[in-house]
Short mmCIF file of C-alpha atoms in Angstrom, two decimals:
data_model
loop_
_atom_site.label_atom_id
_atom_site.label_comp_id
_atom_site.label_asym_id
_atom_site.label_seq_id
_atom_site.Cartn_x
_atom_site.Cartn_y
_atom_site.Cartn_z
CA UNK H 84 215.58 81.96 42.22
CA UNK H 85 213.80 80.99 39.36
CA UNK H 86 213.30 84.70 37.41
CA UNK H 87 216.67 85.23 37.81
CA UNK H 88 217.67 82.53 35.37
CA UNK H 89 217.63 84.56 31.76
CA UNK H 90 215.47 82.92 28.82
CA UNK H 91 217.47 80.24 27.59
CA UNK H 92 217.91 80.77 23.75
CA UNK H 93 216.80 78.33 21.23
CA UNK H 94 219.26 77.34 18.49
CA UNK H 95 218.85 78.18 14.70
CA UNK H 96 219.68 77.88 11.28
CA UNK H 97 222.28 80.71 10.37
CA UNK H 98 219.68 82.95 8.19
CA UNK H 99 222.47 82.77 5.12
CA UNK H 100 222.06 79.18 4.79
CA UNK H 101 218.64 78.66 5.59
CA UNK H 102 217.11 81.62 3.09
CA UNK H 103 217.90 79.30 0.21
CA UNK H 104 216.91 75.55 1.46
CA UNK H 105 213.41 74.42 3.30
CA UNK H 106 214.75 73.01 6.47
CA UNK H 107 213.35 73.83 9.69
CA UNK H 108 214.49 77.34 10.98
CA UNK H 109 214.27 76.48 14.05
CA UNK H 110 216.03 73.35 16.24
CA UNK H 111 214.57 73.70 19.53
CA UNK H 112 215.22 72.69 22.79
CA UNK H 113 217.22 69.92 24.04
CA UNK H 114 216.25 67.71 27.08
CA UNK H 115 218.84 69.78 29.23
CA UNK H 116 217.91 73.34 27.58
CA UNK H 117 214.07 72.34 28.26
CA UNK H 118 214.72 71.52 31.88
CA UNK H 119 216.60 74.65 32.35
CA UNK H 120 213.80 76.68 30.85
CA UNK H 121 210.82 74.85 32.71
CA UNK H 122 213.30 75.80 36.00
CA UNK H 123 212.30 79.54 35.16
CA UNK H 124 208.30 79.14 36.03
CA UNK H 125 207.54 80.44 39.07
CA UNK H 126 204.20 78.08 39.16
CA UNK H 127 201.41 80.58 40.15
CA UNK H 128 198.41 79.49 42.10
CA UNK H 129 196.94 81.62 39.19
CA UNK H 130 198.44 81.24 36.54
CA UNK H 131 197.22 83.71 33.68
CA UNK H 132 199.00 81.90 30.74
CA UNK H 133 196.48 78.79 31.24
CA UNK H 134 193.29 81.79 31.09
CA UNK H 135 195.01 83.17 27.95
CA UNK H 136 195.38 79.62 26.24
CA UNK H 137 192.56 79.35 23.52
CA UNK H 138 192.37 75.65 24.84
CA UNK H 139 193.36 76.06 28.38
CA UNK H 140 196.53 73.59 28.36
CA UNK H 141 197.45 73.25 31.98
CA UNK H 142 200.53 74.74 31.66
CA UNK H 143 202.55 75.28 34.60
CA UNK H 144 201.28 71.39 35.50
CA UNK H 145 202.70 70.04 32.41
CA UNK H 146 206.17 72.33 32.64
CA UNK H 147 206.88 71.24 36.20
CA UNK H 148 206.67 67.74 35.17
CA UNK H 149 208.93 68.28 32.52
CA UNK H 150 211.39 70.10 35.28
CA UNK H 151 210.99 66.68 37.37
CA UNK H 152 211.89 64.71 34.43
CA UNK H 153 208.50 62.96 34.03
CA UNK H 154 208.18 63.68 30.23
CA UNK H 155 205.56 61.08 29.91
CA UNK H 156 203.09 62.67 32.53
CA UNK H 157 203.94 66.11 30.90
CA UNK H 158 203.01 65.16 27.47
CA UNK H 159 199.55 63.31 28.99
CA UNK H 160 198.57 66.74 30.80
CA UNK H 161 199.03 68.53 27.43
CA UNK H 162 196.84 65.37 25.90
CA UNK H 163 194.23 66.17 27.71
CA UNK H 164 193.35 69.65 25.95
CA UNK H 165 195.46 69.47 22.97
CA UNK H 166 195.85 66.84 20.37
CA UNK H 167 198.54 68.45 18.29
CA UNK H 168 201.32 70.05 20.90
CA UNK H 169 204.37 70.00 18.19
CA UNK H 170 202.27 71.74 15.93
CA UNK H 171 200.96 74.34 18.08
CA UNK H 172 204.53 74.54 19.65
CA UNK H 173 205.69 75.65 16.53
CA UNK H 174 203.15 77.88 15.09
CA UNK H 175 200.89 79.47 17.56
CA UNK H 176 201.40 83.02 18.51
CA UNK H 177 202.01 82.97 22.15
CA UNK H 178 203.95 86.08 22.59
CA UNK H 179 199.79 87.34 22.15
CA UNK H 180 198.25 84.25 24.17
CA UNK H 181 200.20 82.05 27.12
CA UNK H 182 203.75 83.81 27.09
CA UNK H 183 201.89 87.25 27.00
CA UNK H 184 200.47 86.60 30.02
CA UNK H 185 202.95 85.56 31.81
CA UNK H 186 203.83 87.49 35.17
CA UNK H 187 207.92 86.78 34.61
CA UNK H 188 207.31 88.89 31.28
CA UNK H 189 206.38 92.04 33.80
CA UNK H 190 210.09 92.50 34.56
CA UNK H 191 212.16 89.81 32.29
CA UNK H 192 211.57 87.40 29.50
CA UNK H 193 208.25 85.20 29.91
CA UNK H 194 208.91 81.50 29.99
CA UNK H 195 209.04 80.48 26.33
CA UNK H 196 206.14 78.21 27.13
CA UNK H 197 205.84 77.30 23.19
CA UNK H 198 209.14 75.97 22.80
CA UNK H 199 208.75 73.53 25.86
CA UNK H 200 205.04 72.38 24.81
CA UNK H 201 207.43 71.45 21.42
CA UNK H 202 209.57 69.83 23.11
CA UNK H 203 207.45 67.51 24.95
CA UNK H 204 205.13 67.45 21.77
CA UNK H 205 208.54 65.94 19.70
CA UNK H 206 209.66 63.80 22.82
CA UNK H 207 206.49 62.19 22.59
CA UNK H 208 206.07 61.77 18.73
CA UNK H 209 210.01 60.20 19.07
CA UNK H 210 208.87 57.55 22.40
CA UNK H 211 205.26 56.74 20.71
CA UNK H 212 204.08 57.34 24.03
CA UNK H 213 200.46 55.05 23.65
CA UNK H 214 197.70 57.31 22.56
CA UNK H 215 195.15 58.78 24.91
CA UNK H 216 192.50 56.35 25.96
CA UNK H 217 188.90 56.25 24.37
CA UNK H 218 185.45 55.52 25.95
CA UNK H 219 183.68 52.89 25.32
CA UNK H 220 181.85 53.28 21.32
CA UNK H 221 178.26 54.76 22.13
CA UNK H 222 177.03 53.25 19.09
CA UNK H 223 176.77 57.07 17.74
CA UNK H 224 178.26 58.74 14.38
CA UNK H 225 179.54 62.23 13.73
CA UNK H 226 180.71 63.54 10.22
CA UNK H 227 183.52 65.86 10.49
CA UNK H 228 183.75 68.49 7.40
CA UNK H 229 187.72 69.24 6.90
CA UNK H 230 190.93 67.99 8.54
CA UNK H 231 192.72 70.37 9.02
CA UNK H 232 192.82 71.76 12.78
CA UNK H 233 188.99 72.92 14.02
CA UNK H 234 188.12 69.16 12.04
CA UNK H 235 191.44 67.18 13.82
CA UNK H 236 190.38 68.38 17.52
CA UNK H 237 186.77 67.98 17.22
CA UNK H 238 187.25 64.32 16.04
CA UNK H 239 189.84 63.61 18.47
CA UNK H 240 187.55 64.88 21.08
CA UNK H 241 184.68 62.92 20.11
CA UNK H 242 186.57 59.67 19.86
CA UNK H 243 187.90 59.91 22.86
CA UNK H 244 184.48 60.36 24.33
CA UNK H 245 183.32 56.75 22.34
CA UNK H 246 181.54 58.54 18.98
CA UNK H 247 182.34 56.83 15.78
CA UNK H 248 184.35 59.72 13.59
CA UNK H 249 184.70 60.25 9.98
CA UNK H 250 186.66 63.11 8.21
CA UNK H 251 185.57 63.66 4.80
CA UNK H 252 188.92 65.99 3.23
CA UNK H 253 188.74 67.79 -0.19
CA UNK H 254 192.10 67.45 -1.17
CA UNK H 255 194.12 64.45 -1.66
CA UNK H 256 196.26 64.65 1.70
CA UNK H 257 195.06 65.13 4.98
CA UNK H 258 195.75 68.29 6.90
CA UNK H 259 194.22 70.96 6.05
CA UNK H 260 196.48 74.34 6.28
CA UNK H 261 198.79 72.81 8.00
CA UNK H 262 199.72 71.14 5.07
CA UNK H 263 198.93 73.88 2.32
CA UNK H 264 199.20 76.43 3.62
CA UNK H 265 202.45 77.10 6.38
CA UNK H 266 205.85 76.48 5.04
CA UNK H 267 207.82 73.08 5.75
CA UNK H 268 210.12 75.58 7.05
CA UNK H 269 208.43 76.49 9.93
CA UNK H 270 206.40 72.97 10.20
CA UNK H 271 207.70 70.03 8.98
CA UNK H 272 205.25 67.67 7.00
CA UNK H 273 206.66 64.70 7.63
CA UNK H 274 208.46 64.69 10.54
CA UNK H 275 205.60 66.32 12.55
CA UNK H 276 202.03 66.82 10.69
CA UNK H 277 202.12 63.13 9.53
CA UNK H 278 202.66 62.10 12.55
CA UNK H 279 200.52 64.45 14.22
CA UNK H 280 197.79 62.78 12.28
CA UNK H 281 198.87 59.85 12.71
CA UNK H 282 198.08 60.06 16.61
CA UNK H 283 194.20 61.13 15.93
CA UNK H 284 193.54 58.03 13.86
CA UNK H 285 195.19 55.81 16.70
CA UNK H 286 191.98 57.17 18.53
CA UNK H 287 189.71 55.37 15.83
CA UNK H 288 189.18 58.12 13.72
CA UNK H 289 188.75 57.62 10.15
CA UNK H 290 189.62 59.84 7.34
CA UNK H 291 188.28 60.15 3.79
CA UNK H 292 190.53 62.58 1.42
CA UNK H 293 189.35 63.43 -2.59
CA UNK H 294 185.79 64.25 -0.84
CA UNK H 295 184.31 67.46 -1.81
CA UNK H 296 181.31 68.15 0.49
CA UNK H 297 178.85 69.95 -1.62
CA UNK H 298 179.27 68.12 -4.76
CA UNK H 299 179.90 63.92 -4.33
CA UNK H 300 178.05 64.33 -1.34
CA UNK H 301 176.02 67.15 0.58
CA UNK H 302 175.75 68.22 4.42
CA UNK H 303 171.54 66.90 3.95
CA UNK H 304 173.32 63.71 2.69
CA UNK H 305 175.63 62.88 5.39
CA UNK H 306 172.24 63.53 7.95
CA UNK H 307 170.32 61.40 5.61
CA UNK H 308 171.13 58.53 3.64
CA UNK H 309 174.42 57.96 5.54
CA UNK H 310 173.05 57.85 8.94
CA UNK H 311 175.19 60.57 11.11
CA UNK H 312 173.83 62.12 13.81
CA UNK H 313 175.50 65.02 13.52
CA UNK H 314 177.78 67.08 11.23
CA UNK H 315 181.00 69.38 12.30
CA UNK H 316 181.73 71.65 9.50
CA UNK H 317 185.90 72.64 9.99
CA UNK H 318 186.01 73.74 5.94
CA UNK H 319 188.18 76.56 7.19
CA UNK H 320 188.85 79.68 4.81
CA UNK H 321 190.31 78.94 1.19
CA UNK H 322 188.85 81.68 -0.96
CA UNK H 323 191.26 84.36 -1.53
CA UNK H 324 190.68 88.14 -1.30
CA UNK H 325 191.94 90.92 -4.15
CA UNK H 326 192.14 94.31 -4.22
CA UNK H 327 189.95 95.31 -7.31
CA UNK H 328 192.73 97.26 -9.02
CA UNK H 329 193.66 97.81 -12.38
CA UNK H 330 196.36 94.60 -14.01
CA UNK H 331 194.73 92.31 -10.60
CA UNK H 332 193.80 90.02 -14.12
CA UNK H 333 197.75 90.04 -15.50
CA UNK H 334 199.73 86.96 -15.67
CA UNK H 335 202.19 86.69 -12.46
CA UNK H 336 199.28 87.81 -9.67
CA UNK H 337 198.37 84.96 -7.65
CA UNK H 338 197.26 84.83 -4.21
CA UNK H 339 199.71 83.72 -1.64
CA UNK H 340 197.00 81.26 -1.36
CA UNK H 341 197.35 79.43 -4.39
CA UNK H 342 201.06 80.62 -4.19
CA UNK H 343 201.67 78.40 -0.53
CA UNK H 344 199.49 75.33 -1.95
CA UNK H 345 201.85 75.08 -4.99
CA UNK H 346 205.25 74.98 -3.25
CA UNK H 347 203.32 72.57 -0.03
CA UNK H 348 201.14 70.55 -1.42
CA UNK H 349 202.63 69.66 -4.66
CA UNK H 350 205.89 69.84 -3.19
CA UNK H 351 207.39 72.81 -6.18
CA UNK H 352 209.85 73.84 -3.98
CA UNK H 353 211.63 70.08 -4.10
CA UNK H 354 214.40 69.32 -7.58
CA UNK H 355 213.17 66.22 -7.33
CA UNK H 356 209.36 67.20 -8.24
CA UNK H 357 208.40 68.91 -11.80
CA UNK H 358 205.54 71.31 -10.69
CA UNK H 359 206.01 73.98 -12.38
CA UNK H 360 206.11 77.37 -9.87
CA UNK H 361 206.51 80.40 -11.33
CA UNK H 362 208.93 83.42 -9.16
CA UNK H 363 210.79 84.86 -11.57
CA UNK H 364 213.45 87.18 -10.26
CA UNK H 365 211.41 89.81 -8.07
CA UNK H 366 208.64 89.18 -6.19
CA UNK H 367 206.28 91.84 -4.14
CA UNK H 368 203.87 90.68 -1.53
CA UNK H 369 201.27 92.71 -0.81
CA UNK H 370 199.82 91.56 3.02
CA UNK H 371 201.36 91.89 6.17
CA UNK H 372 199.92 89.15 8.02
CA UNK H 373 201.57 85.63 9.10
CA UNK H 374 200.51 84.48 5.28
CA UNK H 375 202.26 87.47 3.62
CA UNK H 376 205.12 85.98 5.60
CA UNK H 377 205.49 82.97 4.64
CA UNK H 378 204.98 83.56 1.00
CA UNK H 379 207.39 86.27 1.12
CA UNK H 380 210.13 83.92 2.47
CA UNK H 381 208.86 81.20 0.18
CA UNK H 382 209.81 83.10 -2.71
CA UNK H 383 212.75 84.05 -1.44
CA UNK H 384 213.89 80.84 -0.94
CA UNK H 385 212.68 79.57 -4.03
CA UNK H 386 215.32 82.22 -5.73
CA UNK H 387 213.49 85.46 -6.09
CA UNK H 388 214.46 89.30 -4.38
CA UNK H 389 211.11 89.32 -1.99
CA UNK H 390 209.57 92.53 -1.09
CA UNK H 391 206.71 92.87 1.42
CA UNK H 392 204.38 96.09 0.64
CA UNK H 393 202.12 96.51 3.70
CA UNK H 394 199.77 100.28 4.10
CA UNK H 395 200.58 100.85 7.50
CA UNK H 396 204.02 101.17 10.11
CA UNK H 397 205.53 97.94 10.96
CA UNK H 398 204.24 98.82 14.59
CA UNK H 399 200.62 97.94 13.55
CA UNK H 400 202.35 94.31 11.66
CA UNK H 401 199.59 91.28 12.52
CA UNK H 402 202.27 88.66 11.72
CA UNK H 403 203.80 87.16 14.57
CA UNK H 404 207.02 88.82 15.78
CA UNK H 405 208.95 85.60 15.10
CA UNK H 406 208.12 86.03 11.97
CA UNK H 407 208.81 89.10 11.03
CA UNK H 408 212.27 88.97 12.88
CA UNK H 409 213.44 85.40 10.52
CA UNK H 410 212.04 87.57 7.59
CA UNK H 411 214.54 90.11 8.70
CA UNK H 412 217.24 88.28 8.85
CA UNK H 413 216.97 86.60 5.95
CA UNK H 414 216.83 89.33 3.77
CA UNK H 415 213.12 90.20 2.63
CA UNK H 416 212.99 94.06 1.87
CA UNK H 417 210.09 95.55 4.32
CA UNK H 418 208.20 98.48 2.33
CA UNK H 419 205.80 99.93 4.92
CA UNK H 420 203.24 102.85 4.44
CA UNK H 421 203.21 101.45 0.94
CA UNK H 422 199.32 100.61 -0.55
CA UNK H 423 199.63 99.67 -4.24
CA UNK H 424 197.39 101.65 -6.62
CA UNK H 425 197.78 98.83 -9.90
CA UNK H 426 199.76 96.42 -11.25
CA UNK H 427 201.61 97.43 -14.28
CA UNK H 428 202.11 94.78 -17.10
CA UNK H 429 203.81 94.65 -20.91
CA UNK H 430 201.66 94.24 -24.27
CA UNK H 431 202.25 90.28 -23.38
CA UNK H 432 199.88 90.52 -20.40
CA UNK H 433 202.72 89.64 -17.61
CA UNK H 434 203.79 91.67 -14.84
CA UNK H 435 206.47 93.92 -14.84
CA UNK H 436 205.92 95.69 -11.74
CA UNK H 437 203.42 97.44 -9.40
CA UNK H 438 202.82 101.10 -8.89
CA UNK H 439 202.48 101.94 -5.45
CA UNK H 440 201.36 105.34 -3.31
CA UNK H 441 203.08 106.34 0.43
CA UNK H 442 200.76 106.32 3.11
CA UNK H 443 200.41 107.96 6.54
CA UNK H 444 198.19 106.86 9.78
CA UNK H 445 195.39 109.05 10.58
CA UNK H 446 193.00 108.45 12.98
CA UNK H 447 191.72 104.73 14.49
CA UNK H 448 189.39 102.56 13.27
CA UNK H 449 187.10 100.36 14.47
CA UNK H 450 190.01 97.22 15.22
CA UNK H 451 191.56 100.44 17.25
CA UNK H 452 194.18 100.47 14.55
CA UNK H 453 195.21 103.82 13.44
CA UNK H 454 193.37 104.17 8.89
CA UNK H 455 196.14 104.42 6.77
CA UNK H 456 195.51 107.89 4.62
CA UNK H 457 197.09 108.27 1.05
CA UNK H 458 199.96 111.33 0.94
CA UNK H 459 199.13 112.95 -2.56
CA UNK H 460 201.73 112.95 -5.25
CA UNK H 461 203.25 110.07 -3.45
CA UNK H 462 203.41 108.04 -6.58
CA UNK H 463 206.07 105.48 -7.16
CA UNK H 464 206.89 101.91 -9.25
CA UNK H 465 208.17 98.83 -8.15
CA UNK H 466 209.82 96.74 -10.62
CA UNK H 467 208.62 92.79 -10.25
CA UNK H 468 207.75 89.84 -11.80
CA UNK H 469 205.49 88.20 -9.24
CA UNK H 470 202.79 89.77 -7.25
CA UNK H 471 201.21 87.63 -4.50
CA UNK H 472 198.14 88.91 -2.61
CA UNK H 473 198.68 88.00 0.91
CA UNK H 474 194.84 90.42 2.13
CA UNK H 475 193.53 87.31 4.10
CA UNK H 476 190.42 84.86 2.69
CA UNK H 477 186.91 83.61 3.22
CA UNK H 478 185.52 80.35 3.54
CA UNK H 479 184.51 78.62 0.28
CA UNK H 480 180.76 79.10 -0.93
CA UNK H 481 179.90 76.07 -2.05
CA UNK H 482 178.50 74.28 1.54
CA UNK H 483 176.75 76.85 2.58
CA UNK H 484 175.08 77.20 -1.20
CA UNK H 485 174.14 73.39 -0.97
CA UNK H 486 172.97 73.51 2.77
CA UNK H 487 169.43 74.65 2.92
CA UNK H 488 169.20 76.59 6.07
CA UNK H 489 172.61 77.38 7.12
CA UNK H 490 172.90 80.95 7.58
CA UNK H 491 176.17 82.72 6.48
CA UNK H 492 177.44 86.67 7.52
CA UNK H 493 178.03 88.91 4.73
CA UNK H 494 181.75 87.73 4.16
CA UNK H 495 180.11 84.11 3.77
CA UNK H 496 180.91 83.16 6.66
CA UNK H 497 178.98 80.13 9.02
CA UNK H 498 177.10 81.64 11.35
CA UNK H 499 177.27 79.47 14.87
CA UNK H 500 176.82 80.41 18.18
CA UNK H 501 179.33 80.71 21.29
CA UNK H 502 179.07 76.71 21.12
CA UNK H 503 179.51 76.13 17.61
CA UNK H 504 175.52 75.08 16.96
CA UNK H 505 174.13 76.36 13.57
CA UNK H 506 171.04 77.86 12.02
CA UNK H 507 170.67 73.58 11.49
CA UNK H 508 169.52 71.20 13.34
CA UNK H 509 172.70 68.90 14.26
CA UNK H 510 175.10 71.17 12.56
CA UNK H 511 177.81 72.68 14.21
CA UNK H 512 180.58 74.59 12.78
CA UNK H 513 184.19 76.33 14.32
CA UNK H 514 187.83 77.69 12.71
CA UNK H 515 188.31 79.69 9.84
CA UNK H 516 184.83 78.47 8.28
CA UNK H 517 183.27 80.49 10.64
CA UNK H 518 185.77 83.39 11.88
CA UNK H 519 187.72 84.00 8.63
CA UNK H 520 191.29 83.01 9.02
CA UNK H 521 193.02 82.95 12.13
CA UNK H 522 195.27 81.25 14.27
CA UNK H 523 195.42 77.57 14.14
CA UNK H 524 195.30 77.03 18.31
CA UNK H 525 191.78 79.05 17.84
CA UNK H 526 190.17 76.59 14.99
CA UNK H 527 191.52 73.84 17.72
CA UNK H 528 189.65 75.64 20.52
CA UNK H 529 186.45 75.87 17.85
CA UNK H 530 186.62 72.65 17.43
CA UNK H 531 186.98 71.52 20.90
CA UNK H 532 184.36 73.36 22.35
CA UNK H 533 182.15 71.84 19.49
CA UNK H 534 183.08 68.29 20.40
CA UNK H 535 181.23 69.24 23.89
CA UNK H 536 178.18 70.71 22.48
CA UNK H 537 177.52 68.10 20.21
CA UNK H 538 178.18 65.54 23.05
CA UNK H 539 175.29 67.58 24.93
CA UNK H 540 173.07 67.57 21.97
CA UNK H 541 173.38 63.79 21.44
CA UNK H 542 172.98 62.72 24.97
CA UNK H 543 169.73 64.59 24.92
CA UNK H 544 168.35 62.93 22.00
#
């Protein structure tokens, strides 16, 4: 019976070792662990994990080919609604989506659904199975704003449905916050994103990096002078929130932000690179999110003590259980009920450590969380070196400032409807640009469901 068969575990990096080096945490499956596991789904005639997917992988389609052996027709079932399985295998959070829903969960473990959609995601990457086929070209062109993952499945999308694509990409490697922003500890850059990418530009998909939209050229541009019928903005969320309290301004507070970008993108935490990263020997993070995270266990293993500060229980954590569990084990020190008050600095101007106040939970508040309330008196100092501000981020000003008529929220946010259109004629927009930062299967389901709308918008023209 297939329930009866308990979750088969995935193999790790012993937390010792791995808290000072940036090798993947975690192996995987092998072809005979994957088969086992893909043995425990029980293959509903409705299966809830597929309704809880934010891009509606068929799931227990693709796992029962993998139980069969036919890895090739599991990883073209996955093809068909995601373009980037070994990423999402490796960083979505689907003990909230797919594995949450699953009915084996009720009584046991839930199939661990993400490691087998990595596993066929890396078996495929390893067999350059040939990419997924394209329509004929319609003779249309679509600018794609960002490339990280709304922008990568919205141009996948379109060029498998025969539009000419082109990603224009700020920085100088393509990406997005996969590359930035998560650790090469938890995805590896190389091995996986490149490659990753390298599948969506098999589909004909071209990509432009050292372009900043809003400045070389503008949203009015790319409808204009350079001919596209339509624009997807995927710009996601890269300006960081601060608190507003006193010694924010002191050297040693960055944002985990700017933090992440320095050890990714300019590779700090490698000997063999000299950008300069500055940890000194304690560092607090103040966040408790899947960023605060990963900076946390950046600095640790870039040498530091790491503390996490978070203002309410570890119950009411939005990082991912995974997460917080390596974090654990690795050795990060978990303050909770803990809301700093100001950052305390010498006559230098550098940080020498944060003064914090004890919290408790009083009633909920609007998310249904429970307001964290301060306890008077509670006052106490942290010693540090290094505080990173881990309190989430909005989406860059600039394109909406050079875009007449695209309306923002009041966090700056795009404003776009259930289909992605804009205030703008031919504009669409999805992902962090237009939620604030979230989960990177969700900017792929933005971007997806914008690929159809402006399909439907171009066929009627």
């Amino acid at each position: 019976m297939a329930n009866k068969i308990p979750r088969v575990p995935v193999r790790e990096q012993d937390p010792k070792v791995r808290a000072t080096n940036f090798e993947e945490v975690c192996y995987g499956y092998d072809l005979e662990e994957a088969t086992l596991e893909a043995s425990r789904c029980l293959q509903c005639k409705n299966p809830r994990c597929v309704a809880a997917c934010p891009v509606n992988i068929r799931i227990p389609d693709f796992i029962g080919a993998l139980h069969r052996g036919e890895l090739q027709q599991a990883a073209d079932i996955i093809a068909e609604d995601s373009s980037l399985p070994s990423i999402c295998g490796r960083v979505c959070p689907q003990e909230s989506q797919c594995e949450g829903s699953c009915i084996l969960g009720i009584k046991s473990e839930p199939v661990a659904i993400g490691k087998l959609e990595r596993f066929v995601g890396d078996w495929k990457l390893e067999h350059g199975a040939a990419a997924h086929r394209t329509a004929p070209r319609n003779g249309r062109r679509v600018a794609v704003i960002g490339s990280g993952p709304a922008g990568l499945a919205c141009a996948s999308d379109l060029a498998k449905m025969g539009y000419g694509v082109k990603i224009f990409e700020a920085l100088h490697k393509v990406g997005g916050v996969l590359v930035y922003g998560i650790p090469e500890f938890r995805l590896p850059k190389q091995r996986i994103v490149a490659r990753e990418i390298a599948e969506v530009e098999r589909l004909g998909v071209e990509i432009e990096t050292d372009v900043i939209v809003g400045r070389t050229v503008t949203v009015d541009s790319l409808l204009g002078e350079e001919g596209y019928d339509a624009v997807f903005i995927g710009s996601g969320a890269g300006l960081p929130r601060f608190m507003g309290i006193p010694g924010e301004n002191l050297n040693g507070v960055v944002s985990a932000n700017e933090f992440l970008t320095r050890a990714n993108l300019m590779r700090a935490y490698d000997d063999t690179y000299d950008t300069p990263i500055y940890v000194g020997k304690r560092v607090v993070v103040v966040g408790g999110g899947n960023v605060a995270m990963d900076a946390v266990r950046t600095a640790k293993r870039l040498g530091a003590e790491a503390t996490i500060v978070y203002r309410r229980s570890e119950k009411e954590l939005p990082a991912r259980v995974e997460e917080v569990h390596h974090a654990k084990q690795e050795g990060i020190c978990f303050r909770m009920l803990t809301n700093p008050a100001e950052v305390l600095g010498d006559e230098r101007g550098w940080v020498t450590g944060i003064r914090c106040v004890e919290m408790e939970l009083g009633e909920p508040d609007q998310s249904g969380r429970r307001s964290p309330v301060v306890k008077p008196g509670s006052e106490f100092d942290i010693a540090c070196d290094v505080v990173i501000m881990a309190l989430g981020t909005s989406p860059n000003p600039l394109l909406a400032a050079t875009t007449a008529g695209l309306e923002t929220d009041r966090r700056g946010c795009i404003t776009a409807d259930g289909q992605g259109a804009t205030s703008r004629e031919g504009v669409f927009a999805g992902g962090d640009a237009v939620t604030g930062a979230a989960t990177v299967i969700l900017a792929m389901g933005a971007g997806r469901t914008a690929a159809r709308a402006i399909d439907e918008y171009l066929r009627k023209r």
